[in-house]
Amino acid sequence: MVSTPRYLLGAMSGTSTDGVYVVALQCNQSLTHFDYLGVYSLNFPDSLRHTLLLLQNPNHHYEQDPFHLLLTARRDLSLQYVQAVQMLMKQQSLAAQHCIALGVHGQTIRHNPTQGYTFQIIDAALVAEQTQLRVVSDLRSADVAVGGQGAPLVCAFHLAWLRSLPHLAPTPTTVVLNLGGFSNITLIHHHREIVAGGDCGPANLFLDWCARQYFNCEFDQAGKLAQSGHVHSALLQQLMAHPYFLKAWPASTGREDFRIEWLTGKLQEFPDMNPYDLMRTLLEMSVQAIVRSLKNEHQGTLYYCGGGAKNQFMIHRLSQVLGAHWQLFGFEQLGLPEQAVEAAAFAWLAGCYLGNQAGNCQQVTGAKKSVVLGQATADLLLACG
């Protein structure tokens, strides 16, 4: 008897707020073996991106009903998710009845676990109706409810992916580094257990802002703009004095901690700053934040992923600062493209939900206990259809 293929989909839009990535995985029932099928990315329209960035700014004063703005942005964002999911399913010839779940992250608008909340917008019912898929969403709240940071949630998936590769020889220390708007790491010993993990600090967030502000481009292609500048040591020292860099893990961060206003306030003290030097200094801050998070590890293998994986100069600097005792590889060496990893993690978390399997890492988020993450939408929609 031929078994029916089981597919998991995951959709993610991160703190860079530039678009949505959707990934398809084929998996076994126990979620111990995966085959990567494909990824599809869809950039946000400028108007939607602008609105989402306004909603993420706690200091913004609205000229219209903020709830109307929030809810229409949620609708438009959800339709972007739908379009990306449908395009990936068409690309991979996937039938909805064979996709056991779609894990959707949504767009983070507020993240403040010390106050007991994290808030991502997505209209899961709309996504479920439009795609005819079982949708698992709100994947961070359960961890926060039991005292956790709700982030990073990718760590357990990193370990699951490593364990699914029998040909991969275990190393004493393996680090998975995600370079999104912010960076986070997963620290694993012997491919058996997660020792630590957490958010390091900004990665692409300020670099992308600087590219748009001074160079009229969306990002620094391969890090070439930063490579043309020099580190401004006085500015770097002030940036690295941010209170978050002094926090012990478990800890997570976001735009609430690292606001554009915080950066522009620092820049007022250096009015003649060369834009290339600014870009170089911001990149160095990103690198130093990562290295500081690895201060107790002196050698190992590091796999990098996320949009920042394309910033070749950042990877080069990271390799230089870490030194010869570290080997750096793109996550693609492990069978999953760098920009697909985070969306794949949310596909896996959707599978965990359906299997009643905990998806959080207590040692990473600081949660009081392991919990199943998320909630499902569409069981009733599909049953009544």
Coordinates of C-alpha atoms in Angstrom, one line a residue:
M1 CA 0.0 0.0 0.0
V2 CA 1.4 3.4 -1.0
S3 CA 1.3 5.9 1.8
T4 CA -0.2 9.4 1.1
P5 CA 2.5 12.1 1.1
R6 CA 2.3 14.5 4.0
Y7 CA 3.2 18.1 3.4
L8 CA 3.7 20.9 5.9
L9 CA 3.7 24.6 4.8
G10 CA 5.1 27.5 6.8
A11 CA 4.7 31.2 6.1
M12 CA 6.8 34.0 7.8
S13 CA 7.2 37.7 7.6
G14 CA 9.9 39.0 9.9
T15 CA 11.1 42.2 11.6
S16 CA 12.6 43.4 8.3
T17 CA 9.0 43.9 7.2
D18 CA 9.9 43.4 3.5
G19 CA 7.7 40.5 2.5
V20 CA 6.5 37.0 3.2
Y21 CA 8.4 33.7 2.6
V22 CA 6.5 30.4 2.3
V23 CA 8.2 27.0 2.5
A24 CA 6.9 23.5 1.7
L25 CA 8.3 20.4 3.5
Q26 CA 7.5 16.7 3.1
C27 CA 7.7 14.9 6.4
N28 CA 7.0 11.7 8.2
Q29 CA 4.4 11.4 10.9
S30 CA 6.8 11.6 13.8
L31 CA 8.5 14.8 12.4
T32 CA 11.9 13.1 12.5
H33 CA 12.6 13.2 8.7
F34 CA 12.1 16.1 6.3
D35 CA 12.5 16.7 2.6
Y36 CA 12.7 20.3 1.5
L37 CA 10.5 21.0 -1.6
G38 CA 10.6 24.7 -2.3
V39 CA 10.2 28.3 -1.2
Y40 CA 8.3 31.2 -2.6
S41 CA 8.9 34.8 -1.6
L42 CA 6.6 37.8 -2.2
N43 CA 7.6 41.4 -1.5
F44 CA 5.1 43.6 0.2
P45 CA 3.6 46.5 -1.7
D46 CA 5.1 49.8 -0.6
S47 CA 1.8 51.0 0.9
L48 CA 1.4 47.9 3.0
R49 CA 5.0 48.0 4.2
H50 CA 4.7 51.6 5.1
T51 CA 1.5 50.9 7.2
L52 CA 3.1 48.0 9.0
L53 CA 6.1 50.0 9.9
L54 CA 3.8 52.8 11.3
L55 CA 1.9 50.2 13.4
Q56 CA 5.2 49.0 14.8
N57 CA 6.1 52.5 16.0
P58 CA 4.7 53.1 19.5
N59 CA 5.4 56.8 19.1
H60 CA 3.3 57.3 16.0
H61 CA 0.3 59.7 16.3
Y62 CA -2.5 58.5 14.1
E63 CA -4.6 60.9 12.1
Q64 CA -7.3 58.2 11.6
D65 CA -8.9 55.4 13.7
P66 CA -5.9 53.2 14.6
F67 CA -8.0 50.1 14.8
H68 CA -9.3 50.6 11.3
L69 CA -5.7 51.0 10.1
L70 CA -4.6 47.9 12.1
L71 CA -7.5 45.7 10.8
T72 CA -7.2 46.7 7.2
A73 CA -3.5 46.1 7.3
R74 CA -4.2 42.7 8.8
R75 CA -6.6 41.9 5.9
D76 CA -4.1 43.1 3.3
L77 CA -1.2 41.2 5.0
S78 CA -3.3 38.1 5.1
L79 CA -4.1 38.3 1.4
Q80 CA -0.3 38.6 0.7
Y81 CA 0.1 35.4 2.7
V82 CA -2.6 33.7 0.7
Q83 CA -1.1 34.8 -2.6
A84 CA 2.3 33.5 -1.6
V85 CA 0.9 30.2 -0.4
Q86 CA -1.1 29.6 -3.5
M87 CA 1.9 30.4 -5.8
L88 CA 4.1 27.9 -3.9
M89 CA 1.4 25.2 -4.1
K90 CA 1.0 25.8 -7.8
Q91 CA 4.8 25.8 -8.2
Q92 CA 5.2 22.5 -6.4
S93 CA 1.9 21.0 -7.7
L94 CA 0.7 20.5 -4.2
A95 CA -3.0 19.5 -3.5
A96 CA -4.6 21.1 -0.5
Q97 CA -5.9 17.7 0.8
H98 CA -2.3 16.5 1.1
C99 CA -1.1 19.5 3.1
I100 CA -1.7 18.7 6.7
A101 CA -1.2 22.2 8.0
L102 CA 0.0 25.7 7.2
G103 CA 1.9 27.4 10.1
V104 CA 1.6 31.2 9.8
H105 CA 3.6 33.6 11.8
G106 CA 2.0 36.9 10.9
Q107 CA 3.6 40.3 11.4
T108 CA 4.9 41.3 14.8
I109 CA 3.4 44.7 15.9
R110 CA 4.4 44.6 19.6
H111 CA 6.7 42.3 21.5
N112 CA 7.1 42.9 25.2
P113 CA 7.2 39.6 27.1
T114 CA 8.3 41.4 30.4
Q115 CA 4.8 42.9 30.3
G116 CA 3.3 39.5 29.4
Y117 CA 2.4 40.0 25.8
T118 CA 3.5 39.5 22.2
F119 CA 1.2 40.5 19.3
Q120 CA 1.3 39.3 15.7
I121 CA -1.4 40.2 13.2
I122 CA -2.8 37.7 10.7
D123 CA -6.4 36.9 9.9
A124 CA -6.1 33.1 10.1
A125 CA -9.7 32.5 9.2
L126 CA -9.3 34.5 6.0
V127 CA -6.1 32.6 5.1
A128 CA -7.8 29.3 5.9
E129 CA -10.9 30.1 3.7
Q130 CA -8.8 31.3 0.8
T131 CA -6.3 28.4 0.8
Q132 CA -8.6 25.7 2.1
L133 CA -5.8 24.6 4.5
R134 CA -5.8 24.0 8.2
V135 CA -4.0 27.1 9.6
V136 CA -2.0 27.1 12.8
S137 CA -1.3 30.6 14.0
D138 CA -0.5 32.7 17.2
L139 CA 2.6 30.6 17.8
R140 CA 4.3 32.7 20.4
S141 CA 1.5 33.5 23.0
A142 CA 1.5 30.1 24.8
D143 CA 5.2 30.4 25.6
V144 CA 4.7 34.0 27.0
A145 CA 1.7 32.7 29.0
V146 CA 4.0 30.4 30.9
G147 CA 6.6 33.0 31.6
G148 CA 8.7 32.7 28.4
Q149 CA 10.1 35.3 26.0
G150 CA 8.1 33.9 23.1
A151 CA 11.3 34.1 21.1
P152 CA 13.3 32.8 19.5
L153 CA 11.1 29.9 18.5
V154 CA 13.3 28.5 15.8
C155 CA 15.8 26.8 18.1
A156 CA 13.8 23.6 18.6
F157 CA 13.5 23.3 14.8
H158 CA 17.2 23.8 14.3
L159 CA 17.9 20.8 16.6
A160 CA 15.2 18.7 14.9
W161 CA 16.7 19.4 11.4
L162 CA 20.2 18.5 12.6
R163 CA 18.9 15.3 14.1
S164 CA 17.2 14.4 10.8
L165 CA 20.5 14.3 9.0
P166 CA 22.1 10.9 9.8
H167 CA 25.1 11.5 7.5
L168 CA 26.1 14.7 9.4
A169 CA 28.9 13.9 11.9
P170 CA 28.2 15.5 15.3
T171 CA 30.6 18.2 16.4
P172 CA 31.2 19.3 20.0
T173 CA 29.6 22.7 19.4
T174 CA 27.2 23.7 16.6
V175 CA 25.7 27.2 16.3
V176 CA 22.8 28.1 14.0
L177 CA 22.8 31.9 13.4
N178 CA 19.7 33.5 12.0
L179 CA 20.3 36.9 10.4
G180 CA 17.0 38.7 9.9
G181 CA 16.1 42.2 11.1
F182 CA 17.5 40.9 14.3
S183 CA 20.0 38.1 14.9
N184 CA 19.5 35.1 17.1
I185 CA 21.5 32.0 17.7
T186 CA 20.9 28.4 18.8
L187 CA 23.8 26.7 20.6
I188 CA 23.9 22.9 20.4
H189 CA 26.3 20.4 21.8
H190 CA 27.0 17.1 20.0
H191 CA 23.7 17.6 18.0
R192 CA 21.9 16.2 21.0
E193 CA 20.8 19.1 23.2
I194 CA 20.3 22.8 23.0
V195 CA 22.5 24.5 25.5
A196 CA 21.5 28.1 25.0
G197 CA 19.9 30.4 22.5
G198 CA 18.5 33.9 22.3
D199 CA 18.4 37.2 20.4
C200 CA 21.8 38.9 19.9
G201 CA 20.7 42.3 18.7
P202 CA 20.0 44.1 15.4
A203 CA 21.3 42.5 12.2
N204 CA 19.7 43.9 9.1
L205 CA 17.3 46.4 10.8
F206 CA 19.5 49.5 10.8
L207 CA 21.5 48.5 7.8
D208 CA 18.4 48.4 5.6
W209 CA 17.3 51.7 7.1
C210 CA 20.6 53.3 6.3
A211 CA 20.6 51.9 2.7
R212 CA 17.2 53.5 2.1
Q213 CA 18.0 56.7 3.9
Y214 CA 21.3 57.5 2.3
F215 CA 21.7 55.3 -0.8
N216 CA 18.2 55.0 -2.2
C217 CA 18.3 51.2 -2.2
E218 CA 16.4 48.6 -0.2
F219 CA 19.5 46.9 1.3
D220 CA 23.3 46.7 1.0
Q221 CA 23.9 44.2 -1.8
A222 CA 26.6 41.8 -0.5
G223 CA 27.7 44.4 2.0
K224 CA 29.5 46.4 -0.6
L225 CA 28.4 49.8 0.8
A226 CA 29.6 48.9 4.3
Q227 CA 32.9 47.5 2.9
S228 CA 33.6 50.9 1.4
G229 CA 33.5 52.6 4.8
H230 CA 35.4 52.6 8.0
V231 CA 34.3 51.9 11.6
H232 CA 33.6 55.1 13.6
S233 CA 34.9 53.9 17.0
A234 CA 33.2 56.6 19.1
L235 CA 29.8 55.8 17.5
L236 CA 30.3 52.1 17.8
Q237 CA 31.1 52.4 21.5
Q238 CA 27.9 54.4 22.1
L239 CA 25.8 51.8 20.1
M240 CA 27.2 48.9 22.0
A241 CA 26.3 50.6 25.3
H242 CA 22.7 49.9 24.7
P243 CA 21.2 48.2 27.8
Y244 CA 20.1 45.1 25.8
F245 CA 23.7 44.1 25.2
L246 CA 24.2 43.8 28.9
K247 CA 21.2 41.5 29.5
A248 CA 21.7 37.8 30.3
W249 CA 19.6 35.2 28.5
P250 CA 16.8 34.3 28.4
A251 CA 16.2 37.6 26.5
S252 CA 14.5 38.7 23.3
T253 CA 14.4 42.0 21.6
G254 CA 12.8 43.9 18.8
R255 CA 11.9 47.4 17.4
E256 CA 10.6 48.4 20.9
D257 CA 14.2 48.3 22.2
F258 CA 16.0 49.4 19.0
R259 CA 14.0 52.2 17.5
I260 CA 15.1 54.3 14.6
E261 CA 14.7 57.3 16.9
W262 CA 17.4 55.8 19.2
L263 CA 19.8 55.6 16.3
T264 CA 19.1 59.0 15.0
G265 CA 19.5 60.4 18.5
K266 CA 23.0 59.0 18.6
L267 CA 23.8 60.4 15.1
Q268 CA 23.0 63.9 16.2
E269 CA 26.3 63.8 18.1
F270 CA 28.1 63.1 14.8
P271 CA 26.6 65.5 12.3
D272 CA 29.3 65.0 9.7
M273 CA 29.1 61.2 9.7
N274 CA 30.0 59.8 6.3
P275 CA 27.2 57.5 5.1
Y276 CA 29.6 54.7 4.2
D277 CA 31.2 54.9 7.6
L278 CA 27.8 54.8 9.2
M279 CA 26.9 51.7 7.2
R280 CA 30.3 50.1 8.2
T281 CA 29.8 51.0 11.8
L282 CA 26.2 49.5 11.9
L283 CA 27.5 46.3 10.4
E284 CA 30.2 46.1 13.0
M285 CA 27.6 46.5 15.7
S286 CA 25.7 43.6 14.3
V287 CA 28.9 41.5 14.2
Q288 CA 29.9 42.5 17.7
A289 CA 26.5 41.6 19.1
I290 CA 26.8 38.1 17.7
V291 CA 30.3 37.6 19.0
R292 CA 29.3 38.8 22.4
S293 CA 26.6 36.2 22.5
L294 CA 29.2 33.5 21.9
K295 CA 31.7 34.8 24.4
N296 CA 31.8 31.5 26.3
E297 CA 32.3 29.4 23.2
H298 CA 35.8 29.3 21.7
Q299 CA 35.5 27.0 18.8
G300 CA 32.8 25.2 16.7
T301 CA 30.8 25.1 13.5
L302 CA 28.4 27.9 12.7
Y303 CA 25.7 27.6 10.1
Y304 CA 24.1 31.0 9.1
C305 CA 20.7 31.6 7.6
G306 CA 18.2 34.4 7.0
G307 CA 18.3 37.4 4.7
G308 CA 21.6 38.6 6.1
A309 CA 23.2 35.4 4.8
K310 CA 23.5 37.3 1.5
N311 CA 25.6 40.0 3.1
Q312 CA 29.0 38.5 2.2
F313 CA 30.9 41.2 4.0
M314 CA 29.1 40.6 7.2
I315 CA 29.9 36.9 7.0
H316 CA 33.5 37.7 6.2
R317 CA 33.8 40.0 9.2
L318 CA 32.1 37.5 11.5
S319 CA 34.6 34.9 10.4
Q320 CA 37.5 37.3 11.0
V321 CA 36.4 38.2 14.5
L322 CA 35.5 34.7 15.6
G323 CA 38.9 33.4 14.4
A324 CA 40.4 30.3 12.9
H325 CA 38.8 27.9 15.5
W326 CA 35.4 28.5 13.9
Q327 CA 34.1 27.1 10.6
L328 CA 31.3 29.0 9.0
F329 CA 28.9 27.5 6.4
G330 CA 25.6 28.6 4.9
F331 CA 22.6 26.5 6.1
E332 CA 22.2 25.3 2.5
Q333 CA 25.0 22.9 3.4
L334 CA 22.4 21.2 5.6
G335 CA 19.9 20.9 2.7
L336 CA 17.7 24.0 3.3
P337 CA 18.3 27.3 1.6
E338 CA 19.3 30.1 4.0
Q339 CA 16.2 32.2 3.4
A340 CA 13.8 29.3 3.9
V341 CA 14.9 28.3 7.4
E342 CA 12.6 30.5 9.5
A343 CA 9.5 29.7 7.4
A344 CA 10.4 26.0 7.6
A345 CA 10.5 26.3 11.4
F346 CA 6.9 27.6 11.5
A347 CA 5.9 24.7 9.2
W348 CA 7.4 22.3 11.7
L349 CA 5.7 24.1 14.6
A350 CA 2.4 23.6 12.9
G351 CA 3.2 19.9 12.7
C352 CA 4.1 19.9 16.4
Y353 CA 0.7 21.4 17.2
L354 CA -1.2 18.7 15.3
G355 CA 0.9 16.0 17.0
N356 CA 0.4 17.6 20.5
Q357 CA 4.1 18.1 20.7
A358 CA 5.8 20.9 22.6
G359 CA 7.5 23.4 20.4
N360 CA 9.3 25.8 22.8
C361 CA 12.7 25.4 24.4
Q362 CA 12.5 26.3 28.1
Q363 CA 16.3 26.9 28.3
V364 CA 16.0 29.4 25.5
T365 CA 12.8 31.3 26.2
G366 CA 12.8 31.0 30.0
A367 CA 9.3 29.4 30.0
K368 CA 8.3 27.6 33.2
K369 CA 7.3 24.5 31.2
S370 CA 7.2 23.0 27.8
V371 CA 4.0 23.8 25.9
V372 CA 2.3 23.1 22.6
L373 CA 2.4 26.3 20.6
G374 CA -0.3 27.9 18.5
Q375 CA -4.0 27.5 17.8
A376 CA -5.7 26.0 14.7
T377 CA -8.2 27.6 12.4
A378 CA -10.3 25.9 9.7
D379 CA -11.3 22.6 11.1
L380 CA -14.9 23.8 11.2
L381 CA -14.6 25.7 7.9
L382 CA -13.3 22.6 6.1
A383 CA -15.8 20.2 7.8
C384 CA -18.8 22.4 6.8
G385 CA -17.6 23.1 3.3

